[in-house]
Amino acid sequence: MLPREFIVAWMLVLLVILPNIFNPCTCQLEPRWAAKKRHVMREKVRKMFYHAYDNYMTHAFPHDELKPLTKSFTDSLSELGNLRLEHLPQDYNGSALTLIESLSSLLIMGNSTEFERAVLWLSQNITFNVDARVNLFECNIRVLGGLVSAHILATDSTNRLVHGAYKNQLLILAEDLGKRFLPAFNTPTGLPYAWINLKYGVMVNETTETSTSGCGSLILEMGALSQLTGDPTYEYVAIRALRKLWSMRSSLNLLGTTLDVVTGDWIEYSAGIGAGVDSFYEYLFKAHILFGKEEFWRMFHSAYLAVQKYFRHGPWYHEADMRTGKATYWQLTSLQAFWPGLQVLVGDIAAANSSHREFFHVWEKFGVLPERYLLDHQMLHPTEKYYPLRPELAESTFYLYQATKVEGGFASVKDVTTMQLEDHQHSFFLAETCKYLYLLFDDSFLVDRNYIFTTEGHPLPVLRDWHDRLPESYIPTNWSFAQSEKQARRASAMSLQVCPANDNQQVESACHITDARADHRCFTDEECGVDSTTCRRRSCSMAGYCGLWLLV
Ligand code: DMJ
């Protein structure tokens, strides 16, 4: 979610949530060559997606993921997050994971025929009553998220599916899966086990260790499932886990990376914004947008400020000990690249820009973004040199198109120094990487719609019915709220801009508020917004322009 992400993702977000800055007049004035280039790029991405998709369908479907070099398959659902490959199932033949992950991308690319065909196939052929131990977080973001999002898209009349055949089967499947998740939450703390056997529940002697993301990144999918089924249980267990996790924060508002779900003790006190924690931050903010709960915003706001205060070093984000705030590891990881995208959603554009630039520099250095780069030694991590085509740096993937395309699909990069390939096409390549690239060149799917993308890139609509109350805009004084006419019509993430309590206070937070008029003209100070870099309120000059004018 994620950074997500970096220039592609945040340009995408801008396209989605700031339609006012890309107003129709601008589009009409787009030079013909630019429109042509956009078309060419879009078609390239479409080709890339179908190369991955068609090869999956030919050589791997209905298994989980494609092995593009050997044109075979892997039933990898139980391998996700399972570094030591423990307790692999003996009798599991896959759940068409890549097909589930591809559903919303198919529709976004305008292929409602294939989308519908896939929906019907899944409806008739998938069962989760399988003896497979899966990672709750991975299964939630990929499978539950994929199904819930596809159900919403399948029942959205504007998608012009041939109706009749679809009778909520994906929702029935999603609910079945959600029920199978519930035993994982049956712990003294309410924090879920990281692993669950889909058929038999939590295994005897199951590990009690899990990650912050594992406990804190369930609310979008589980909350959506509750809204769609009317059964509050899913949302309840996810919120209970999130609240417990938040209660375990340090006095600095920092959390660690791993913890024990039975005792509620931290195991790893060092944390950053990357692996094991990333989507916890992402989901606090997105849950606020999707469900409108103040509680999520309050948690996010404190957590965001703590990240900026203790992890940020210039444009970089290192790790720190949650108890002391002292820096621990100085490393850039591929997963951290979601952060600039989240900063854009929050409205902290200047900060997003500078952190994105640094990710991009490392990308330029290697031609791709390595999984882990040691900032203090300015070198690659010796064992994490790979680049599995992660979506967080979707743009770089586009440049990698030629390098990673093999006859049988797209192969992950095993070592960014040698560009040696690996026989694995991850399902998120179709769920996210191709989708974000495509949306960059063709966002027509998003016109007049307001979606939140889950951490796996599955779109969920922001709906009035799901909301405690609609997002409103923070005004720069006193943390109170204002709702403009425009925001009432379009509840967008960018309406959630937060500013410091007074004009002189400079905090490292999301504080950008746009001027009332795009040309920055004004009659009064009230028409001027807040400067994103300094968090200072702009004022109206004698000549009638908003700016950071020196007041004498
Ligand atoms: C995806 O499965 C999701 O984006 C997740 O949140 C973490 N990253 C992988 C892809 O990199």
PDB file of C-alpha atoms in Angstrom, residues 321-515:
ATOM      1  CA  ASP A 321      14.182   1.081  19.197  1.00  0.00           C
ATOM      2  CA  MET A 322      10.566   1.674  20.187  1.00  0.00           C
ATOM      3  CA  ARG A 323      11.564   2.247  23.829  1.00  0.00           C
ATOM      4  CA  THR A 324      14.272   4.841  23.379  1.00  0.00           C
ATOM      5  CA  GLY A 325      13.837   6.152  19.851  1.00  0.00           C
ATOM      6  CA  LYS A 326      17.549   5.471  19.272  1.00  0.00           C
ATOM      7  CA  ALA A 327      18.509   4.488  15.732  1.00  0.00           C
ATOM      8  CA  THR A 328      19.150   0.766  15.277  1.00  0.00           C
ATOM      9  CA  TYR A 329      19.438  -0.229  11.620  1.00  0.00           C
ATOM     10  CA  TRP A 330      20.233   2.095   8.759  1.00  0.00           C
ATOM     11  CA  GLN A 331      18.762   0.360   5.783  1.00  0.00           C
ATOM     12  CA  LEU A 332      16.541   1.088   2.867  1.00  0.00           C
ATOM     13  CA  THR A 333      14.209  -1.732   1.945  1.00  0.00           C
ATOM     14  CA  SER A 334      12.112  -2.232  -1.104  1.00  0.00           C
ATOM     15  CA  LEU A 335       8.943  -2.456   0.978  1.00  0.00           C
ATOM     16  CA  GLN A 336       9.532   0.989   2.479  1.00  0.00           C
ATOM     17  CA  ALA A 337       8.895   2.441  -0.932  1.00  0.00           C
ATOM     18  CA  PHE A 338       5.150   2.581  -0.143  1.00  0.00           C
ATOM     19  CA  TRP A 339       5.780   5.448   2.261  1.00  0.00           C
ATOM     20  CA  PRO A 340       5.850   8.382  -0.182  1.00  0.00           C
ATOM     21  CA  GLY A 341       2.514   7.176  -1.551  1.00  0.00           C
ATOM     22  CA  LEU A 342       0.992   7.197   1.909  1.00  0.00           C
ATOM     23  CA  GLN A 343       2.435  10.663   2.477  1.00  0.00           C
ATOM     24  CA  VAL A 344       0.686  11.854  -0.653  1.00  0.00           C
ATOM     25  CA  LEU A 345      -2.603  10.439   0.591  1.00  0.00           C
ATOM     26  CA  VAL A 346      -2.080  12.289   3.830  1.00  0.00           C
ATOM     27  CA  GLY A 347      -1.254  15.471   1.967  1.00  0.00           C
ATOM     28  CA  ASP A 348       2.397  15.687   2.960  1.00  0.00           C
ATOM     29  CA  ILE A 349       3.495  16.184  -0.639  1.00  0.00           C
ATOM     30  CA  ALA A 350       6.832  17.838   0.001  1.00  0.00           C
ATOM     31  CA  ALA A 351       7.955  15.045   2.311  1.00  0.00           C
ATOM     32  CA  ALA A 352       6.701  12.459  -0.171  1.00  0.00           C
ATOM     33  CA  ASN A 353       8.675  14.090  -2.899  1.00  0.00           C
ATOM     34  CA  SER A 354      11.941  14.092  -1.029  1.00  0.00           C
ATOM     35  CA  SER A 355      11.695  10.516   0.234  1.00  0.00           C
ATOM     36  CA  HIS A 356      10.630   9.305  -3.172  1.00  0.00           C
ATOM     37  CA  ARG A 357      13.673  10.954  -4.725  1.00  0.00           C
ATOM     38  CA  GLU A 358      15.970   8.924  -2.484  1.00  0.00           C
ATOM     39  CA  PHE A 359      14.325   5.638  -3.375  1.00  0.00           C
ATOM     40  CA  PHE A 360      14.698   6.627  -6.971  1.00  0.00           C
ATOM     41  CA  HIS A 361      18.416   7.328  -6.535  1.00  0.00           C
ATOM     42  CA  VAL A 362      19.003   3.841  -5.212  1.00  0.00           C
ATOM     43  CA  TRP A 363      16.949   2.474  -8.051  1.00  0.00           C
ATOM     44  CA  GLU A 364      19.088   4.400 -10.517  1.00  0.00           C
ATOM     45  CA  LYS A 365      22.218   3.033  -8.902  1.00  0.00           C
ATOM     46  CA  PHE A 366      21.226  -0.577  -9.571  1.00  0.00           C
ATOM     47  CA  GLY A 367      18.743  -0.205 -12.370  1.00  0.00           C
ATOM     48  CA  VAL A 368      16.184  -1.705  -9.968  1.00  0.00           C
ATOM     49  CA  LEU A 369      15.415  -1.378  -6.286  1.00  0.00           C
ATOM     50  CA  PRO A 370      17.131  -4.076  -4.243  1.00  0.00           C
ATOM     51  CA  GLU A 371      15.280  -5.727  -1.373  1.00  0.00           C
ATOM     52  CA  ARG A 372      17.667  -4.296   1.219  1.00  0.00           C
ATOM     53  CA  TYR A 373      20.315  -1.636   0.937  1.00  0.00           C
ATOM     54  CA  LEU A 374      22.588  -0.792   3.862  1.00  0.00           C
ATOM     55  CA  LEU A 375      22.574   2.970   4.146  1.00  0.00           C
ATOM     56  CA  ASP A 376      25.445   3.199   6.609  1.00  0.00           C
ATOM     57  CA  HIS A 377      27.741   1.139   4.379  1.00  0.00           C
ATOM     58  CA  GLN A 378      26.244   2.293   1.097  1.00  0.00           C
ATOM     59  CA  MET A 379      26.092  -1.298  -0.066  1.00  0.00           C
ATOM     60  CA  LEU A 380      23.684  -4.087  -0.808  1.00  0.00           C
ATOM     61  CA  HIS A 381      22.707  -6.466   1.936  1.00  0.00           C
ATOM     62  CA  PRO A 382      24.743  -9.600   1.126  1.00  0.00           C
ATOM     63  CA  THR A 383      21.783 -11.993   1.111  1.00  0.00           C
ATOM     64  CA  GLU A 384      18.937  -9.703   0.073  1.00  0.00           C
ATOM     65  CA  LYS A 385      19.945  -8.629  -3.370  1.00  0.00           C
ATOM     66  CA  TYR A 386      16.747  -9.645  -5.052  1.00  0.00           C
ATOM     67  CA  TYR A 387      13.949  -7.711  -6.674  1.00  0.00           C
ATOM     68  CA  PRO A 388      10.767  -9.797  -7.049  1.00  0.00           C
ATOM     69  CA  LEU A 389       9.052  -7.180  -9.248  1.00  0.00           C
ATOM     70  CA  ARG A 390       7.458  -5.537  -6.251  1.00  0.00           C
ATOM     71  CA  PRO A 391       4.740  -3.019  -7.029  1.00  0.00           C
ATOM     72  CA  GLU A 392       6.160  -0.389  -4.730  1.00  0.00           C
ATOM     73  CA  LEU A 393       8.487   0.626  -7.467  1.00  0.00           C
ATOM     74  CA  ALA A 394       6.135  -0.005 -10.303  1.00  0.00           C
ATOM     75  CA  GLU A 395       7.746   2.519 -12.518  1.00  0.00           C
ATOM     76  CA  SER A 396      11.071   0.791 -12.396  1.00  0.00           C
ATOM     77  CA  THR A 397       9.320  -2.411 -13.295  1.00  0.00           C
ATOM     78  CA  PHE A 398       8.268  -0.795 -16.497  1.00  0.00           C
ATOM     79  CA  TYR A 399      11.906  -0.234 -17.363  1.00  0.00           C
ATOM     80  CA  LEU A 400      12.582  -3.781 -16.358  1.00  0.00           C
ATOM     81  CA  TYR A 401      10.030  -4.984 -18.820  1.00  0.00           C
ATOM     82  CA  GLN A 402      12.619  -6.125 -21.290  1.00  0.00           C
ATOM     83  CA  ALA A 403      14.997  -7.511 -18.711  1.00  0.00           C
ATOM     84  CA  THR A 404      12.570  -9.737 -16.869  1.00  0.00           C
ATOM     85  CA  LYS A 405      10.215 -10.787 -19.616  1.00  0.00           C
ATOM     86  CA  VAL A 406      10.790 -14.427 -20.422  1.00  0.00           C
ATOM     87  CA  GLU A 407       8.859 -16.530 -22.823  1.00  0.00           C
ATOM     88  CA  GLY A 408       6.768 -18.022 -20.068  1.00  0.00           C
ATOM     89  CA  GLY A 409       5.781 -14.817 -18.262  1.00  0.00           C
ATOM     90  CA  PHE A 410       7.777 -12.478 -16.024  1.00  0.00           C
ATOM     91  CA  ALA A 411      10.554 -13.701 -13.781  1.00  0.00           C
ATOM     92  CA  SER A 412      11.634 -12.143 -10.504  1.00  0.00           C
ATOM     93  CA  VAL A 413      15.170 -10.843 -10.267  1.00  0.00           C
ATOM     94  CA  LYS A 414      17.249 -12.982  -7.937  1.00  0.00           C
ATOM     95  CA  ASP A 415      20.284 -10.762  -7.734  1.00  0.00           C
ATOM     96  CA  VAL A 416      20.209  -7.133  -8.786  1.00  0.00           C
ATOM     97  CA  THR A 417      23.958  -7.071  -9.362  1.00  0.00           C
ATOM     98  CA  THR A 418      23.940  -9.883 -11.908  1.00  0.00           C
ATOM     99  CA  MET A 419      20.279  -9.629 -12.959  1.00  0.00           C
ATOM    100  CA  GLN A 420      20.044 -13.385 -12.558  1.00  0.00           C
ATOM    101  CA  LEU A 421      16.401 -14.414 -12.821  1.00  0.00           C
ATOM    102  CA  GLU A 422      14.311 -16.586 -10.553  1.00  0.00           C
ATOM    103  CA  ASP A 423      11.603 -19.023 -11.572  1.00  0.00           C
ATOM    104  CA  HIS A 424       8.696 -17.239  -9.881  1.00  0.00           C
ATOM    105  CA  GLN A 425       6.001 -14.831 -11.015  1.00  0.00           C
ATOM    106  CA  HIS A 426       4.364 -13.530  -7.834  1.00  0.00           C
ATOM    107  CA  SER A 427       0.613 -13.011  -7.846  1.00  0.00           C
ATOM    108  CA  PHE A 428       1.069  -9.383  -6.724  1.00  0.00           C
ATOM    109  CA  PHE A 429       2.696  -8.665 -10.071  1.00  0.00           C
ATOM    110  CA  LEU A 430      -0.776  -8.941 -11.597  1.00  0.00           C
ATOM    111  CA  ALA A 431      -2.684  -7.598  -8.587  1.00  0.00           C
ATOM    112  CA  GLU A 432      -0.571  -4.490  -8.161  1.00  0.00           C
ATOM    113  CA  THR A 433       2.450  -3.879 -10.336  1.00  0.00           C
ATOM    114  CA  CYS A 434       0.640  -4.075 -13.672  1.00  0.00           C
ATOM    115  CA  LYS A 435      -2.435  -2.366 -12.271  1.00  0.00           C
ATOM    116  CA  TYR A 436      -0.604   0.705 -10.982  1.00  0.00           C
ATOM    117  CA  LEU A 437       1.369   1.022 -14.184  1.00  0.00           C
ATOM    118  CA  TYR A 438      -1.777   0.775 -16.248  1.00  0.00           C
ATOM    119  CA  LEU A 439      -3.638   3.302 -14.140  1.00  0.00           C
ATOM    120  CA  LEU A 440      -0.837   5.732 -14.670  1.00  0.00           C
ATOM    121  CA  PHE A 441      -1.649   5.848 -18.357  1.00  0.00           C
ATOM    122  CA  ASP A 442      -5.369   5.189 -18.268  1.00  0.00           C
ATOM    123  CA  ASP A 443      -7.357   6.121 -15.193  1.00  0.00           C
ATOM    124  CA  SER A 444     -10.769   5.975 -16.855  1.00  0.00           C
ATOM    125  CA  PHE A 445     -11.783   3.199 -14.446  1.00  0.00           C
ATOM    126  CA  LEU A 446     -11.569   5.721 -11.645  1.00  0.00           C
ATOM    127  CA  VAL A 447     -13.590   8.523 -13.163  1.00  0.00           C
ATOM    128  CA  ASP A 448     -16.330   9.619 -10.757  1.00  0.00           C
ATOM    129  CA  ARG A 449     -15.427   6.851  -8.352  1.00  0.00           C
ATOM    130  CA  ASN A 450     -13.621   6.992  -5.098  1.00  0.00           C
ATOM    131  CA  TYR A 451     -11.641   3.919  -4.206  1.00  0.00           C
ATOM    132  CA  ILE A 452      -9.199   2.978  -1.523  1.00  0.00           C
ATOM    133  CA  PHE A 453      -6.707   0.385  -2.711  1.00  0.00           C
ATOM    134  CA  THR A 454      -5.906  -2.293  -0.147  1.00  0.00           C
ATOM    135  CA  THR A 455      -2.267  -3.056   0.521  1.00  0.00           C
ATOM    136  CA  GLU A 456      -2.486  -5.677  -2.231  1.00  0.00           C
ATOM    137  CA  GLY A 457      -4.000  -3.198  -4.696  1.00  0.00           C
ATOM    138  CA  HIS A 458      -7.587  -4.452  -4.533  1.00  0.00           C
ATOM    139  CA  PRO A 459      -9.985  -1.503  -4.853  1.00  0.00           C
ATOM    140  CA  LEU A 460     -12.683  -0.942  -2.230  1.00  0.00           C
ATOM    141  CA  PRO A 461     -15.148   1.915  -2.766  1.00  0.00           C
ATOM    142  CA  VAL A 462     -15.509   4.661  -0.172  1.00  0.00           C
ATOM    143  CA  LEU A 463     -19.217   4.441   0.592  1.00  0.00           C
ATOM    144  CA  ARG A 464     -21.407   6.713   2.641  1.00  0.00           C
ATOM    145  CA  ASP A 465     -23.182   3.693   4.179  1.00  0.00           C
ATOM    146  CA  TRP A 466     -19.954   2.278   5.560  1.00  0.00           C
ATOM    147  CA  HIS A 467     -19.018   5.456   7.287  1.00  0.00           C
ATOM    148  CA  ASP A 468     -19.280   6.477  10.878  1.00  0.00           C
ATOM    149  CA  ARG A 469     -19.252   9.875   9.254  1.00  0.00           C
ATOM    150  CA  LEU A 470     -17.812  11.206   6.021  1.00  0.00           C
ATOM    151  CA  PRO A 471     -14.267  12.518   5.922  1.00  0.00           C
ATOM    152  CA  GLU A 472     -14.066  16.193   6.494  1.00  0.00           C
ATOM    153  CA  SER A 473     -11.310  18.699   6.165  1.00  0.00           C
ATOM    154  CA  TYR A 474      -9.276  19.847   9.080  1.00  0.00           C
ATOM    155  CA  ILE A 475      -9.009  23.598   9.255  1.00  0.00           C
ATOM    156  CA  PRO A 476      -5.740  25.018  10.409  1.00  0.00           C
ATOM    157  CA  THR A 477      -6.901  26.259  13.762  1.00  0.00           C
ATOM    158  CA  ASN A 478      -7.688  24.184  16.767  1.00  0.00           C
ATOM    159  CA  TRP A 479      -8.015  20.798  15.087  1.00  0.00           C
ATOM    160  CA  SER A 480     -11.646  21.423  14.355  1.00  0.00           C
ATOM    161  CA  PHE A 481     -13.504  20.485  11.208  1.00  0.00           C
ATOM    162  CA  ALA A 482     -14.917  22.173   8.209  1.00  0.00           C
ATOM    163  CA  GLN A 483     -16.729  20.638   5.311  1.00  0.00           C
ATOM    164  CA  SER A 484     -16.803  22.434   2.035  1.00  0.00           C
ATOM    165  CA  GLU A 485     -19.421  21.871  -0.583  1.00  0.00           C
ATOM    166  CA  LYS A 486     -16.906  20.189  -2.854  1.00  0.00           C
ATOM    167  CA  GLN A 487     -15.738  17.757  -0.216  1.00  0.00           C
ATOM    168  CA  ALA A 488     -19.278  16.813   0.633  1.00  0.00           C
ATOM    169  CA  ARG A 489     -19.756  15.716  -2.943  1.00  0.00           C
ATOM    170  CA  ARG A 490     -16.523  13.836  -3.191  1.00  0.00           C
ATOM    171  CA  ALA A 491     -15.147  12.263  -0.068  1.00  0.00           C
ATOM    172  CA  SER A 492     -11.498  12.033  -0.929  1.00  0.00           C
ATOM    173  CA  ALA A 493      -8.417  11.156   1.020  1.00  0.00           C
ATOM    174  CA  MET A 494      -6.982  14.541   0.325  1.00  0.00           C
ATOM    175  CA  SER A 495      -9.754  16.162   2.303  1.00  0.00           C
ATOM    176  CA  LEU A 496      -8.114  14.772   5.403  1.00  0.00           C
ATOM    177  CA  GLN A 497      -5.360  17.308   5.696  1.00  0.00           C
ATOM    178  CA  VAL A 498      -4.139  18.010   9.133  1.00  0.00           C
ATOM    179  CA  CYS A 499      -2.502  21.191  10.241  1.00  0.00           C
ATOM    180  CA  PRO A 500      -0.784  22.381  13.351  1.00  0.00           C
ATOM    181  CA  ALA A 501      -2.797  24.168  15.977  1.00  0.00           C
ATOM    182  CA  ASN A 502      -1.338  27.559  15.261  1.00  0.00           C
ATOM    183  CA  ASP A 503       0.375  29.256  12.396  1.00  0.00           C
ATOM    184  CA  ASN A 504       3.802  29.495  14.012  1.00  0.00           C
ATOM    185  CA  GLN A 505       4.049  25.892  15.009  1.00  0.00           C
ATOM    186  CA  GLN A 506       6.112  23.924  12.530  1.00  0.00           C
ATOM    187  CA  VAL A 507       5.562  20.241  12.772  1.00  0.00           C
ATOM    188  CA  GLU A 508       6.788  17.485  10.515  1.00  0.00           C
ATOM    189  CA  SER A 509       3.353  16.390   9.609  1.00  0.00           C
ATOM    190  CA  ALA A 510       0.811  16.411   6.903  1.00  0.00           C
ATOM    191  CA  CYS A 511      -0.221  19.992   6.786  1.00  0.00           C
ATOM    192  CA  HIS A 512      -0.739  20.912   3.191  1.00  0.00           C
ATOM    193  CA  ILE A 513      -3.935  22.695   2.321  1.00  0.00           C
ATOM    194  CA  THR A 514      -4.385  23.929  -1.191  1.00  0.00           C
ATOM    195  CA  ASP A 515      -5.378  27.495  -1.939  1.00  0.00           C
TER     196      ASP A 515
END
